[in-house]
RNA sequence: GGCCCCAUAGUCUAGAGGCCUAGGACUCCGCUCUUUCAAGGCGGCAGCACGGGUUCGAAUCCCGUUGGGGCCA
């Protein structure tokens, strides 16, 4: 009765969620929300070996991080539950009986060793290896004997031997498969667990899924699913197979590509909004030249038909750029809120900062966000805001801190700054420039050494604004410290290869 | 190996026969602003994989080749 869109994201709980899974989830979610439909989360744990219960949390967290929600699932329930396949074992039996009755499923007693052996033979003879149908037509008598020998059986689905199966896919178009080319797949393992093919078909039917949106690696499997559906009298859902996300080497993104887990990107300081935006642009485009788009804009423009069928490479550099764009767009207060946990984790901010201290952080963030790409940037480039314990970079040492004339300048500047009653960027600037003038130097000749001393680096935001955010005495202390170290010859540049 | 899919610069993409002298973005490289650049502004390098058709006309359609990928095992 309902022609409402229902989609599902159906991950296997293997302990981590990678960017490709998230991409699939994202497209499902977008489509569901765009169409005013329902998003279902289903856990496909029929692979007893690889599935772990702890993995559920990883899935929830990954989805929540990027801002996806679901209407039905193991945690929120729903009227088509349970939503974990291992809890649905009884449900599959009914469908299995149906297939057996129709003569489309049968017991197979072949052992893995036998199967492997026969595969070898087929290969050697140049025949594509597939199940040869040996147990297809066993008599009751034969089965009894095999059982008496103590052999275990699995159940196979009898596929069609002739004709073709056509997958009509919203993204991939019509793809035709020759039925004679596939062997009978196992649908129930000796353990009694259904296999992926069987469980998917049954569950999608029972959960009234209207659109199966998944990665294209499942496209070849779809021919089996269609045959299974036909045998069960099930109307197939619409299919949309998303192109794969590849690593730099153009192979399917996997653990060997380094950072692929969603949590890796979270830890690197990616904003979920940016990752969402970036990911949606892999395999889809609004058709115009927009790239940085709000979620509302994306949803407005989104359609499955506009998805591309060719795979795409995950380019971290562009992802970082986009993250930077989002940081610029976000107001300082929001961004400070995102950043705080990270800073606390690094021990750079106290656990319960006062309102004043938070406000100060907003100031720091506002000053830095224009040039930062990741949240982590604040920890690395912005360390000097939070602690006196920062390094003097080689470039800073070489260009300024190791110079003979510098210590005196720093000390003179410290004296001037000490006299300031108002610690504001205007007064600081006046003091710095005033000193330069008196010494007959260009302002830069004071500014640069000062930056090097106070921040340890040669680059960063406006020096005067930055100093304003630091404590006056602290700055003075830093100037004296650098002057002393410099005189002591401790700020000589390190070994060359350091610089990049 | 068999089957299937894909093919616009290093990367993400626009392009659905004439609007293409192929547009945008990232990266990279210059220049510029400035107290610095890792930010801003301006500019530049770089692409329709190849070969055949079809057509008055092809990045766009067809075939083949090559390359890449996925699935099966």
PDB file of N, CA and C (backbone and C1' of nucleotides) in Angstrom, chain A residues 119 123 175 217 250 252 281 283 285 289 291 310 312-313 315 318 321 328 370-371 373 381 447-448 451 458-460 462-463, chain B residues 1-7 10-15 23-28 35-40 68-73:
ATOM      1  N   UNK A 119      37.189 -27.530  -8.794  1.00  0.00           N
ATOM      2  CA  UNK A 119      37.501 -26.228  -9.374  1.00  0.00           C
ATOM      3  C   UNK A 119      38.834 -26.256 -10.105  1.00  0.00           C
ATOM      4  N   UNK A 123      39.498 -25.469 -13.982  1.00  0.00           N
ATOM      5  CA  UNK A 123      40.471 -24.458 -14.371  1.00  0.00           C
ATOM      6  C   UNK A 123      41.477 -25.004 -15.348  1.00  0.00           C
ATOM      7  N   UNK A 175      22.083  -3.989 -17.384  1.00  0.00           N
ATOM      8  CA  UNK A 175      23.229  -4.883 -17.496  1.00  0.00           C
ATOM      9  C   UNK A 175      22.706  -6.308 -17.635  1.00  0.00           C
ATOM     10  N   UNK A 217      30.146  -2.968  -6.347  1.00  0.00           N
ATOM     11  CA  UNK A 217      30.733  -4.297  -6.224  1.00  0.00           C
ATOM     12  C   UNK A 217      29.639  -5.364  -6.081  1.00  0.00           C
ATOM     13  N   UNK A 250      44.281   3.705  -7.504  1.00  0.00           N
ATOM     14  CA  UNK A 250      43.136   3.329  -8.328  1.00  0.00           C
ATOM     15  C   UNK A 250      42.609   1.919  -8.051  1.00  0.00           C
ATOM     16  N   UNK A 252      40.323  -0.393  -5.170  1.00  0.00           N
ATOM     17  CA  UNK A 252      39.289  -0.182  -4.172  1.00  0.00           C
ATOM     18  C   UNK A 252      39.897   0.255  -2.844  1.00  0.00           C
ATOM     19  N   UNK A 281      30.241  14.735  -3.392  1.00  0.00           N
ATOM     20  CA  UNK A 281      30.760  15.165  -4.688  1.00  0.00           C
ATOM     21  C   UNK A 281      31.560  14.058  -5.382  1.00  0.00           C
ATOM     22  N   UNK A 283      31.100  11.086  -7.283  1.00  0.00           N
ATOM     23  CA  UNK A 283      30.079  10.313  -7.977  1.00  0.00           C
ATOM     24  C   UNK A 283      28.783  11.069  -8.192  1.00  0.00           C
ATOM     25  N   UNK A 285      27.279  15.302  -8.885  1.00  0.00           N
ATOM     26  CA  UNK A 285      27.524  16.739  -8.944  1.00  0.00           C
ATOM     27  C   UNK A 285      26.185  17.418  -9.188  1.00  0.00           C
ATOM     28  N   UNK A 289      28.306  24.620 -11.268  1.00  0.00           N
ATOM     29  CA  UNK A 289      29.670  24.696 -10.767  1.00  0.00           C
ATOM     30  C   UNK A 289      29.801  24.872  -9.267  1.00  0.00           C
ATOM     31  N   UNK A 291      30.340  23.842  -5.506  1.00  0.00           N
ATOM     32  CA  UNK A 291      31.042  22.770  -4.811  1.00  0.00           C
ATOM     33  C   UNK A 291      30.803  22.822  -3.308  1.00  0.00           C
ATOM     34  N   UNK A 310      31.126   6.147 -13.102  1.00  0.00           N
ATOM     35  CA  UNK A 310      32.561   5.833 -13.092  1.00  0.00           C
ATOM     36  C   UNK A 310      33.158   6.071 -11.705  1.00  0.00           C
ATOM     37  N   UNK A 312      35.738   6.935  -8.550  1.00  0.00           N
ATOM     38  CA  UNK A 312      36.502   8.144  -8.284  1.00  0.00           C
ATOM     39  C   UNK A 312      37.557   7.906  -7.218  1.00  0.00           C
ATOM     40  N   UNK A 313      38.612   8.654  -7.329  1.00  0.00           N
ATOM     41  CA  UNK A 313      39.716   8.541  -6.379  1.00  0.00           C
ATOM     42  C   UNK A 313      39.506   9.520  -5.227  1.00  0.00           C
ATOM     43  N   UNK A 315      40.671  12.036  -2.942  1.00  0.00           N
ATOM     44  CA  UNK A 315      41.804  12.957  -2.928  1.00  0.00           C
ATOM     45  C   UNK A 315      41.803  13.742  -1.617  1.00  0.00           C
ATOM     46  N   UNK A 318      42.069  17.603  -1.628  1.00  0.00           N
ATOM     47  CA  UNK A 318      40.863  18.375  -1.909  1.00  0.00           C
ATOM     48  C   UNK A 318      39.908  18.323  -0.714  1.00  0.00           C
ATOM     49  N   UNK A 321      41.112  20.898   1.611  1.00  0.00           N
ATOM     50  CA  UNK A 321      40.745  22.229   1.125  1.00  0.00           C
ATOM     51  C   UNK A 321      39.297  22.535   1.509  1.00  0.00           C
ATOM     52  N   UNK A 328      36.391  28.385   7.532  1.00  0.00           N
ATOM     53  CA  UNK A 328      36.260  29.822   7.289  1.00  0.00           C
ATOM     54  C   UNK A 328      34.815  30.282   7.443  1.00  0.00           C
ATOM     55  N   UNK A 370      41.034  31.427   9.287  1.00  0.00           N
ATOM     56  CA  UNK A 370      41.197  31.783   7.882  1.00  0.00           C
ATOM     57  C   UNK A 370      42.265  30.947   7.178  1.00  0.00           C
ATOM     58  N   UNK A 371      43.263  30.549   7.949  1.00  0.00           N
ATOM     59  CA  UNK A 371      44.371  29.853   7.305  1.00  0.00           C
ATOM     60  C   UNK A 371      44.472  28.383   7.713  1.00  0.00           C
ATOM     61  N   UNK A 373      43.281  24.407   7.916  1.00  0.00           N
ATOM     62  CA  UNK A 373      42.560  23.469   7.059  1.00  0.00           C
ATOM     63  C   UNK A 373      41.892  22.365   7.872  1.00  0.00           C
ATOM     64  N   UNK A 381      50.009  24.418  14.482  1.00  0.00           N
ATOM     65  CA  UNK A 381      50.429  25.785  14.167  1.00  0.00           C
ATOM     66  C   UNK A 381      50.121  26.769  15.291  1.00  0.00           C
ATOM     67  N   UNK A 447      59.274  43.518  13.799  1.00  0.00           N
ATOM     68  CA  UNK A 447      58.124  42.616  13.776  1.00  0.00           C
ATOM     69  C   UNK A 447      58.551  41.157  13.631  1.00  0.00           C
ATOM     70  N   UNK A 448      59.407  40.899  12.697  1.00  0.00           N
ATOM     71  CA  UNK A 448      59.781  39.511  12.437  1.00  0.00           C
ATOM     72  C   UNK A 448      60.489  38.834  13.597  1.00  0.00           C
ATOM     73  N   UNK A 451      57.914  38.114  16.227  1.00  0.00           N
ATOM     74  CA  UNK A 451      57.078  36.956  15.916  1.00  0.00           C
ATOM     75  C   UNK A 451      57.856  35.665  16.181  1.00  0.00           C
ATOM     76  N   UNK A 458      57.845  31.704  11.714  1.00  0.00           N
ATOM     77  CA  UNK A 458      57.964  32.913  10.898  1.00  0.00           C
ATOM     78  C   UNK A 458      56.648  33.308  10.261  1.00  0.00           C
ATOM     79  N   UNK A 459      55.677  32.442  10.433  1.00  0.00           N
ATOM     80  CA  UNK A 459      54.409  32.743   9.780  1.00  0.00           C
ATOM     81  C   UNK A 459      53.241  32.590  10.739  1.00  0.00           C
ATOM     82  N   UNK A 460      52.142  33.193  10.378  1.00  0.00           N
ATOM     83  CA  UNK A 460      50.976  33.130  11.242  1.00  0.00           C
ATOM     84  C   UNK A 460      50.083  34.332  11.007  1.00  0.00           C
ATOM     85  N   UNK A 462      48.124  38.013  11.914  1.00  0.00           N
ATOM     86  CA  UNK A 462      48.583  39.344  12.273  1.00  0.00           C
ATOM     87  C   UNK A 462      49.259  39.348  13.634  1.00  0.00           C
ATOM     88  N   UNK A 463      50.499  39.778  13.671  1.00  0.00           N
ATOM     89  CA  UNK A 463      51.276  39.720  14.910  1.00  0.00           C
ATOM     90  C   UNK A 463      50.631  40.493  16.056  1.00  0.00           C
TER      91      UNK A 463
ATOM     92  P     G B   1      44.517 -13.647 -18.192  1.00  0.00           P
ATOM     93  O5'   G B   1      43.324 -14.707 -18.124  1.00  0.00           O
ATOM     94  C5'   G B   1      43.346 -15.833 -18.972  1.00  0.00           C
ATOM     95  C4'   G B   1      42.253 -16.764 -18.524  1.00  0.00           C
ATOM     96  C3'   G B   1      40.847 -16.188 -18.646  1.00  0.00           C
ATOM     97  O3'   G B   1      40.313 -16.430 -19.943  1.00  0.00           O
ATOM     98  C1'   G B   1      41.132 -17.088 -16.484  1.00  0.00           C
ATOM     99  P     G B   2      39.430 -15.294 -20.654  1.00  0.00           P
ATOM    100  O5'   G B   2      38.022 -15.533 -19.969  1.00  0.00           O
ATOM    101  C5'   G B   2      37.215 -16.647 -20.375  1.00  0.00           C
ATOM    102  C4'   G B   2      35.975 -16.684 -19.516  1.00  0.00           C
ATOM    103  C3'   G B   2      35.156 -15.406 -19.521  1.00  0.00           C
ATOM    104  O3'   G B   2      34.250 -15.384 -20.618  1.00  0.00           O
ATOM    105  C1'   G B   2      35.526 -16.079 -17.292  1.00  0.00           C
ATOM    106  P     C B   3      33.941 -14.009 -21.332  1.00  0.00           P
ATOM    107  O5'   C B   3      32.936 -13.329 -20.296  1.00  0.00           O
ATOM    108  C5'   C B   3      31.654 -13.922 -20.060  1.00  0.00           C
ATOM    109  C4'   C B   3      31.004 -13.253 -18.882  1.00  0.00           C
ATOM    110  C3'   C B   3      30.895 -11.739 -18.971  1.00  0.00           C
ATOM    111  O3'   C B   3      29.771 -11.344 -19.744  1.00  0.00           O
ATOM    112  C1'   C B   3      31.737 -12.317 -16.853  1.00  0.00           C
ATOM    113  P     C B   4      29.848  -9.998 -20.582  1.00  0.00           P
ATOM    114  O5'   C B   4      29.730  -8.909 -19.425  1.00  0.00           O
ATOM    115  C5'   C B   4      28.523  -8.778 -18.683  1.00  0.00           C
ATOM    116  C4'   C B   4      28.736  -7.850 -17.524  1.00  0.00           C
ATOM    117  C3'   C B   4      29.223  -6.450 -17.878  1.00  0.00           C
ATOM    118  O3'   C B   4      28.160  -5.625 -18.318  1.00  0.00           O
ATOM    119  C1'   C B   4      30.506  -7.273 -16.081  1.00  0.00           C
ATOM    120  P     C B   5      28.488  -4.406 -19.266  1.00  0.00           P
ATOM    121  O5'   C B   5      29.142  -3.365 -18.249  1.00  0.00           O
ATOM    122  C5'   C B   5      28.378  -2.850 -17.169  1.00  0.00           C
ATOM    123  C4'   C B   5      29.281  -2.059 -16.251  1.00  0.00           C
ATOM    124  C3'   C B   5      30.011  -0.893 -16.899  1.00  0.00           C
ATOM    125  O3'   C B   5      29.168   0.245 -16.983  1.00  0.00           O
ATOM    126  C1'   C B   5      31.532  -2.130 -15.587  1.00  0.00           C
ATOM    127  P     C B   6      29.434   1.286 -18.153  1.00  0.00           P
ATOM    128  O5'   C B   6      30.779   1.974 -17.637  1.00  0.00           O
ATOM    129  C5'   C B   6      30.782   2.738 -16.443  1.00  0.00           C
ATOM    130  C4'   C B   6      32.189   3.186 -16.143  1.00  0.00           C
ATOM    131  C3'   C B   6      32.859   3.973 -17.262  1.00  0.00           C
ATOM    132  O3'   C B   6      32.476   5.338 -17.213  1.00  0.00           O
ATOM    133  C1'   C B   6      34.347   2.317 -16.467  1.00  0.00           C
ATOM    134  P     A B   7      32.528   6.172 -18.598  1.00  0.00           P
ATOM    135  O5'   A B   7      34.094   6.438 -18.748  1.00  0.00           O
ATOM    136  C5'   A B   7      34.806   7.049 -17.636  1.00  0.00           C
ATOM    137  C4'   A B   7      36.266   7.191 -18.028  1.00  0.00           C
ATOM    138  C3'   A B   7      36.432   8.049 -19.284  1.00  0.00           C
ATOM    139  O3'   A B   7      37.201   9.225 -19.145  1.00  0.00           O
ATOM    140  C1'   A B   7      37.340   5.836 -19.592  1.00  0.00           C
ATOM    141  P     G B  10      47.346  14.050 -16.543  1.00  0.00           P
ATOM    142  O5'   G B  10      47.463  13.778 -14.989  1.00  0.00           O
ATOM    143  C5'   G B  10      48.097  12.580 -14.540  1.00  0.00           C
ATOM    144  C4'   G B  10      47.968  12.566 -13.042  1.00  0.00           C
ATOM    145  C3'   G B  10      46.536  12.670 -12.553  1.00  0.00           C
ATOM    146  O3'   G B  10      45.926  11.401 -12.474  1.00  0.00           O
ATOM    147  C1'   G B  10      47.873  14.284 -11.444  1.00  0.00           C
ATOM    148  P     U B  11      44.339  11.267 -12.732  1.00  0.00           P
ATOM    149  O5'   U B  11      43.776  11.964 -11.417  1.00  0.00           O
ATOM    150  C5'   U B  11      43.867  11.308 -10.149  1.00  0.00           C
ATOM    151  C4'   U B  11      43.100  12.097  -9.138  1.00  0.00           C
ATOM    152  C3'   U B  11      41.666  12.414  -9.541  1.00  0.00           C
ATOM    153  O3'   U B  11      40.791  11.327  -9.306  1.00  0.00           O
ATOM    154  C1'   U B  11      42.686  14.381  -8.773  1.00  0.00           C
ATOM    155  P     C B  12      39.467  11.163 -10.171  1.00  0.00           P
ATOM    156  O5'   C B  12      38.545  12.288  -9.509  1.00  0.00           O
ATOM    157  C5'   C B  12      38.155  12.168  -8.136  1.00  0.00           C
ATOM    158  C4'   C B  12      37.244  13.318  -7.787  1.00  0.00           C
ATOM    159  C3'   C B  12      36.066  13.481  -8.735  1.00  0.00           C
ATOM    160  O3'   C B  12      35.025  12.582  -8.391  1.00  0.00           O
ATOM    161  C1'   C B  12      37.079  15.577  -8.383  1.00  0.00           C
ATOM    162  P     U B  13      34.028  12.085  -9.531  1.00  0.00           P
ATOM    163  O5'   U B  13      33.360  13.471  -9.931  1.00  0.00           O
ATOM    164  C5'   U B  13      32.995  13.739 -11.267  1.00  0.00           C
ATOM    165  C4'   U B  13      32.723  15.209 -11.373  1.00  0.00           C
ATOM    166  C3'   U B  13      32.098  15.636 -12.675  1.00  0.00           C
ATOM    167  O3'   U B  13      30.685  15.460 -12.608  1.00  0.00           O
ATOM    168  C1'   U B  13      33.917  17.059 -12.184  1.00  0.00           C
ATOM    169  P     A B  14      29.866  15.185 -13.933  1.00  0.00           P
ATOM    170  O5'   A B  14      29.851  16.639 -14.592  1.00  0.00           O
ATOM    171  C5'   A B  14      29.205  17.695 -13.886  1.00  0.00           C
ATOM    172  C4'   A B  14      29.150  18.924 -14.750  1.00  0.00           C
ATOM    173  C3'   A B  14      28.639  18.717 -16.160  1.00  0.00           C
ATOM    174  O3'   A B  14      27.223  18.671 -16.167  1.00  0.00           O
ATOM    175  C1'   A B  14      30.513  20.150 -16.189  1.00  0.00           C
ATOM    176  P     G B  15      26.455  17.507 -16.952  1.00  0.00           P
ATOM    177  O5'   G B  15      26.731  17.858 -18.459  1.00  0.00           O
ATOM    178  C5'   G B  15      26.528  19.208 -18.915  1.00  0.00           C
ATOM    179  C4'   G B  15      27.429  19.436 -20.112  1.00  0.00           C
ATOM    180  C3'   G B  15      27.008  18.544 -21.274  1.00  0.00           C
ATOM    181  O3'   G B  15      26.414  19.344 -22.288  1.00  0.00           O
ATOM    182  C1'   G B  15      29.388  18.514 -20.867  1.00  0.00           C
ATOM    183  P     G B  23      37.676  25.928 -21.581  1.00  0.00           P
ATOM    184  O5'   G B  23      36.916  26.459 -20.298  1.00  0.00           O
ATOM    185  C5'   G B  23      35.829  27.359 -20.432  1.00  0.00           C
ATOM    186  C4'   G B  23      34.832  27.109 -19.336  1.00  0.00           C
ATOM    187  C3'   G B  23      35.442  26.876 -17.963  1.00  0.00           C
ATOM    188  O3'   G B  23      35.827  28.076 -17.314  1.00  0.00           O
ATOM    189  C1'   G B  23      33.861  25.200 -18.378  1.00  0.00           C
ATOM    190  P     G B  24      37.095  28.056 -16.360  1.00  0.00           P
ATOM    191  O5'   G B  24      36.479  27.432 -15.041  1.00  0.00           O
ATOM    192  C5'   G B  24      35.398  28.091 -14.392  1.00  0.00           C
ATOM    193  C4'   G B  24      34.876  27.233 -13.277  1.00  0.00           C
ATOM    194  C3'   G B  24      35.909  26.820 -12.241  1.00  0.00           C
ATOM    195  O3'   G B  24      36.165  27.847 -11.305  1.00  0.00           O
ATOM    196  C1'   G B  24      34.629  24.940 -12.851  1.00  0.00           C
ATOM    197  P     A B  25      37.600  27.949 -10.646  1.00  0.00           P
ATOM    198  O5'   A B  25      37.615  26.669  -9.700  1.00  0.00           O
ATOM    199  C5'   A B  25      36.717  26.593  -8.593  1.00  0.00           C
ATOM    200  C4'   A B  25      36.909  25.278  -7.879  1.00  0.00           C
ATOM    201  C3'   A B  25      38.357  24.963  -7.495  1.00  0.00           C
ATOM    202  O3'   A B  25      38.749  25.653  -6.326  1.00  0.00           O
ATOM    203  C1'   A B  25      37.366  23.056  -8.461  1.00  0.00           C
ATOM    204  P     C B  26      40.294  25.924  -6.065  1.00  0.00           P
ATOM    205  O5'   C B  26      40.847  24.477  -5.699  1.00  0.00           O
ATOM    206  C5'   C B  26      40.415  23.837  -4.507  1.00  0.00           C
ATOM    207  C4'   C B  26      41.049  22.468  -4.411  1.00  0.00           C
ATOM    208  C3'   C B  26      42.574  22.467  -4.469  1.00  0.00           C
ATOM    209  O3'   C B  26      43.142  22.784  -3.217  1.00  0.00           O
ATOM    210  C1'   C B  26      41.730  20.788  -5.889  1.00  0.00           C
ATOM    211  P     U B  27      44.471  23.642  -3.185  1.00  0.00           P
ATOM    212  O5'   U B  27      45.518  22.682  -3.914  1.00  0.00           O
ATOM    213  C5'   U B  27      45.938  21.475  -3.279  1.00  0.00           C
ATOM    214  C4'   U B  27      46.806  20.686  -4.216  1.00  0.00           C
ATOM    215  C3'   U B  27      48.047  21.411  -4.724  1.00  0.00           C
ATOM    216  O3'   U B  27      49.086  21.360  -3.760  1.00  0.00           O
ATOM    217  C1'   U B  27      46.979  20.321  -6.531  1.00  0.00           C
ATOM    218  P     C B  28      49.965  22.657  -3.531  1.00  0.00           P
ATOM    219  O5'   C B  28      50.818  22.725  -4.882  1.00  0.00           O
ATOM    220  C5'   C B  28      51.655  21.631  -5.252  1.00  0.00           C
ATOM    221  C4'   C B  28      52.198  21.861  -6.639  1.00  0.00           C
ATOM    222  C3'   C B  28      52.745  23.263  -6.887  1.00  0.00           C
ATOM    223  O3'   C B  28      54.075  23.396  -6.405  1.00  0.00           O
ATOM    224  C1'   C B  28      51.323  22.665  -8.676  1.00  0.00           C
ATOM    225  P     U B  35      52.774  46.244   5.949  1.00  0.00           P
ATOM    226  O5'   U B  35      53.533  45.012   6.591  1.00  0.00           O
ATOM    227  C5'   U B  35      54.932  45.085   6.832  1.00  0.00           C
ATOM    228  C4'   U B  35      55.341  43.863   7.570  1.00  0.00           C
ATOM    229  C3'   U B  35      54.777  42.589   6.975  1.00  0.00           C
ATOM    230  O3'   U B  35      55.676  42.078   6.021  1.00  0.00           O
ATOM    231  C1'   U B  35      54.423  42.646   9.347  1.00  0.00           C
ATOM    232  P     U B  36      55.160  41.266   4.813  1.00  0.00           P
ATOM    233  O5'   U B  36      55.296  39.785   5.384  1.00  0.00           O
ATOM    234  C5'   U B  36      56.589  39.226   5.599  1.00  0.00           C
ATOM    235  C4'   U B  36      56.415  37.890   6.251  1.00  0.00           C
ATOM    236  C3'   U B  36      55.589  36.894   5.462  1.00  0.00           C
ATOM    237  O3'   U B  36      56.382  36.261   4.487  1.00  0.00           O
ATOM    238  C1'   U B  36      54.940  36.864   7.738  1.00  0.00           C
ATOM    239  P     C B  37      55.778  35.983   3.037  1.00  0.00           P
ATOM    240  O5'   C B  37      54.906  34.682   3.328  1.00  0.00           O
ATOM    241  C5'   C B  37      55.504  33.501   3.896  1.00  0.00           C
ATOM    242  C4'   C B  37      54.383  32.590   4.294  1.00  0.00           C
ATOM    243  C3'   C B  37      53.627  32.037   3.088  1.00  0.00           C
ATOM    244  O3'   C B  37      53.511  30.660   3.308  1.00  0.00           O
ATOM    245  C1'   C B  37      52.119  33.073   4.597  1.00  0.00           C
ATOM    246  P     A B  38      53.436  29.657   2.109  1.00  0.00           P
ATOM    247  O5'   A B  38      52.253  28.775   2.712  1.00  0.00           O
ATOM    248  C5'   A B  38      51.238  28.209   1.934  1.00  0.00           C
ATOM    249  C4'   A B  38      50.154  28.001   2.968  1.00  0.00           C
ATOM    250  C3'   A B  38      49.337  29.249   3.226  1.00  0.00           C
ATOM    251  O3'   A B  38      47.973  28.952   3.060  1.00  0.00           O
ATOM    252  C1'   A B  38      50.180  28.343   5.261  1.00  0.00           C
ATOM    253  P     A B  39      47.205  29.188   1.779  1.00  0.00           P
ATOM    254  O5'   A B  39      46.214  30.299   2.312  1.00  0.00           O
ATOM    255  C5'   A B  39      45.318  30.005   3.369  1.00  0.00           C
ATOM    256  C4'   A B  39      44.664  31.284   3.820  1.00  0.00           C
ATOM    257  C3'   A B  39      44.151  32.152   2.685  1.00  0.00           C
ATOM    258  O3'   A B  39      42.877  31.733   2.249  1.00  0.00           O
ATOM    259  C1'   A B  39      45.418  33.468   4.151  1.00  0.00           C
ATOM    260  P     G B  40      42.543  31.793   0.710  1.00  0.00           P
ATOM    261  O5'   G B  40      42.496  33.361   0.443  1.00  0.00           O
ATOM    262  C5'   G B  40      41.501  34.141   1.076  1.00  0.00           C
ATOM    263  C4'   G B  40      41.654  35.581   0.667  1.00  0.00           C
ATOM    264  C3'   G B  40      41.734  35.827  -0.832  1.00  0.00           C
ATOM    265  O3'   G B  40      40.450  35.817  -1.431  1.00  0.00           O
ATOM    266  C1'   G B  40      43.404  37.079   0.255  1.00  0.00           C
ATOM    267  P     G B  68      46.384  -1.740 -16.778  1.00  0.00           P
ATOM    268  O5'   G B  68      45.186  -1.102 -15.946  1.00  0.00           O
ATOM    269  C5'   G B  68      45.418   0.096 -15.216  1.00  0.00           C
ATOM    270  C4'   G B  68      44.111   0.616 -14.667  1.00  0.00           C
ATOM    271  C3'   G B  68      43.339  -0.353 -13.799  1.00  0.00           C
ATOM    272  O3'   G B  68      43.849  -0.442 -12.483  1.00  0.00           O
ATOM    273  C1'   G B  68      41.858   0.661 -15.314  1.00  0.00           C
ATOM    274  P     G B  69      43.732  -1.838 -11.738  1.00  0.00           P
ATOM    275  O5'   G B  69      42.206  -1.837 -11.312  1.00  0.00           O
ATOM    276  C5'   G B  69      41.698  -0.793 -10.479  1.00  0.00           C
ATOM    277  C4'   G B  69      40.198  -0.833 -10.481  1.00  0.00           C
ATOM    278  C3'   G B  69      39.573  -2.115  -9.964  1.00  0.00           C
ATOM    279  O3'   G B  69      39.556  -2.146  -8.551  1.00  0.00           O
ATOM    280  C1'   G B  69      38.477  -1.462 -11.944  1.00  0.00           C
ATOM    281  P     G B  70      39.550  -3.545  -7.818  1.00  0.00           P
ATOM    282  O5'   G B  70      38.049  -4.030  -8.038  1.00  0.00           O
ATOM    283  C5'   G B  70      36.994  -3.326  -7.392  1.00  0.00           C
ATOM    284  C4'   G B  70      35.676  -3.889  -7.841  1.00  0.00           C
ATOM    285  C3'   G B  70      35.473  -5.366  -7.574  1.00  0.00           C
ATOM    286  O3'   G B  70      35.041  -5.591  -6.251  1.00  0.00           O
ATOM    287  C1'   G B  70      34.840  -4.887  -9.792  1.00  0.00           C
ATOM    288  P     C B  71      35.368  -6.973  -5.561  1.00  0.00           P
ATOM    289  O5'   C B  71      34.390  -7.972  -6.320  1.00  0.00           O
ATOM    290  C5'   C B  71      32.988  -7.874  -6.132  1.00  0.00           C
ATOM    291  C4'   C B  71      32.299  -8.837  -7.062  1.00  0.00           C
ATOM    292  C3'   C B  71      32.711 -10.291  -6.903  1.00  0.00           C
ATOM    293  O3'   C B  71      32.015 -10.922  -5.850  1.00  0.00           O
ATOM    294  C1'   C B  71      32.729  -9.715  -9.192  1.00  0.00           C
ATOM    295  P     C B  72      32.762 -12.080  -5.061  1.00  0.00           P
ATOM    296  O5'   C B  72      32.769 -13.255  -6.136  1.00  0.00           O
ATOM    297  C5'   C B  72      31.545 -13.806  -6.613  1.00  0.00           C
ATOM    298  C4'   C B  72      31.834 -14.790  -7.714  1.00  0.00           C
ATOM    299  C3'   C B  72      32.819 -15.895  -7.356  1.00  0.00           C
ATOM    300  O3'   C B  72      32.165 -16.945  -6.676  1.00  0.00           O
ATOM    301  C1'   C B  72      33.370 -14.988  -9.473  1.00  0.00           C
ATOM    302  P     A B  73      32.816 -17.485  -5.333  1.00  0.00           P
ATOM    303  O5'   A B  73      34.067 -18.277  -5.880  1.00  0.00           O
ATOM    304  C5'   A B  73      33.885 -19.462  -6.657  1.00  0.00           C
ATOM    305  C4'   A B  73      35.191 -19.793  -7.326  1.00  0.00           C
ATOM    306  C3'   A B  73      36.326 -20.121  -6.363  1.00  0.00           C
ATOM    307  O3'   A B  73      36.304 -21.481  -5.986  1.00  0.00           O
ATOM    308  C1'   A B  73      37.074 -18.639  -8.057  1.00  0.00           C
TER     309        A B  73
END
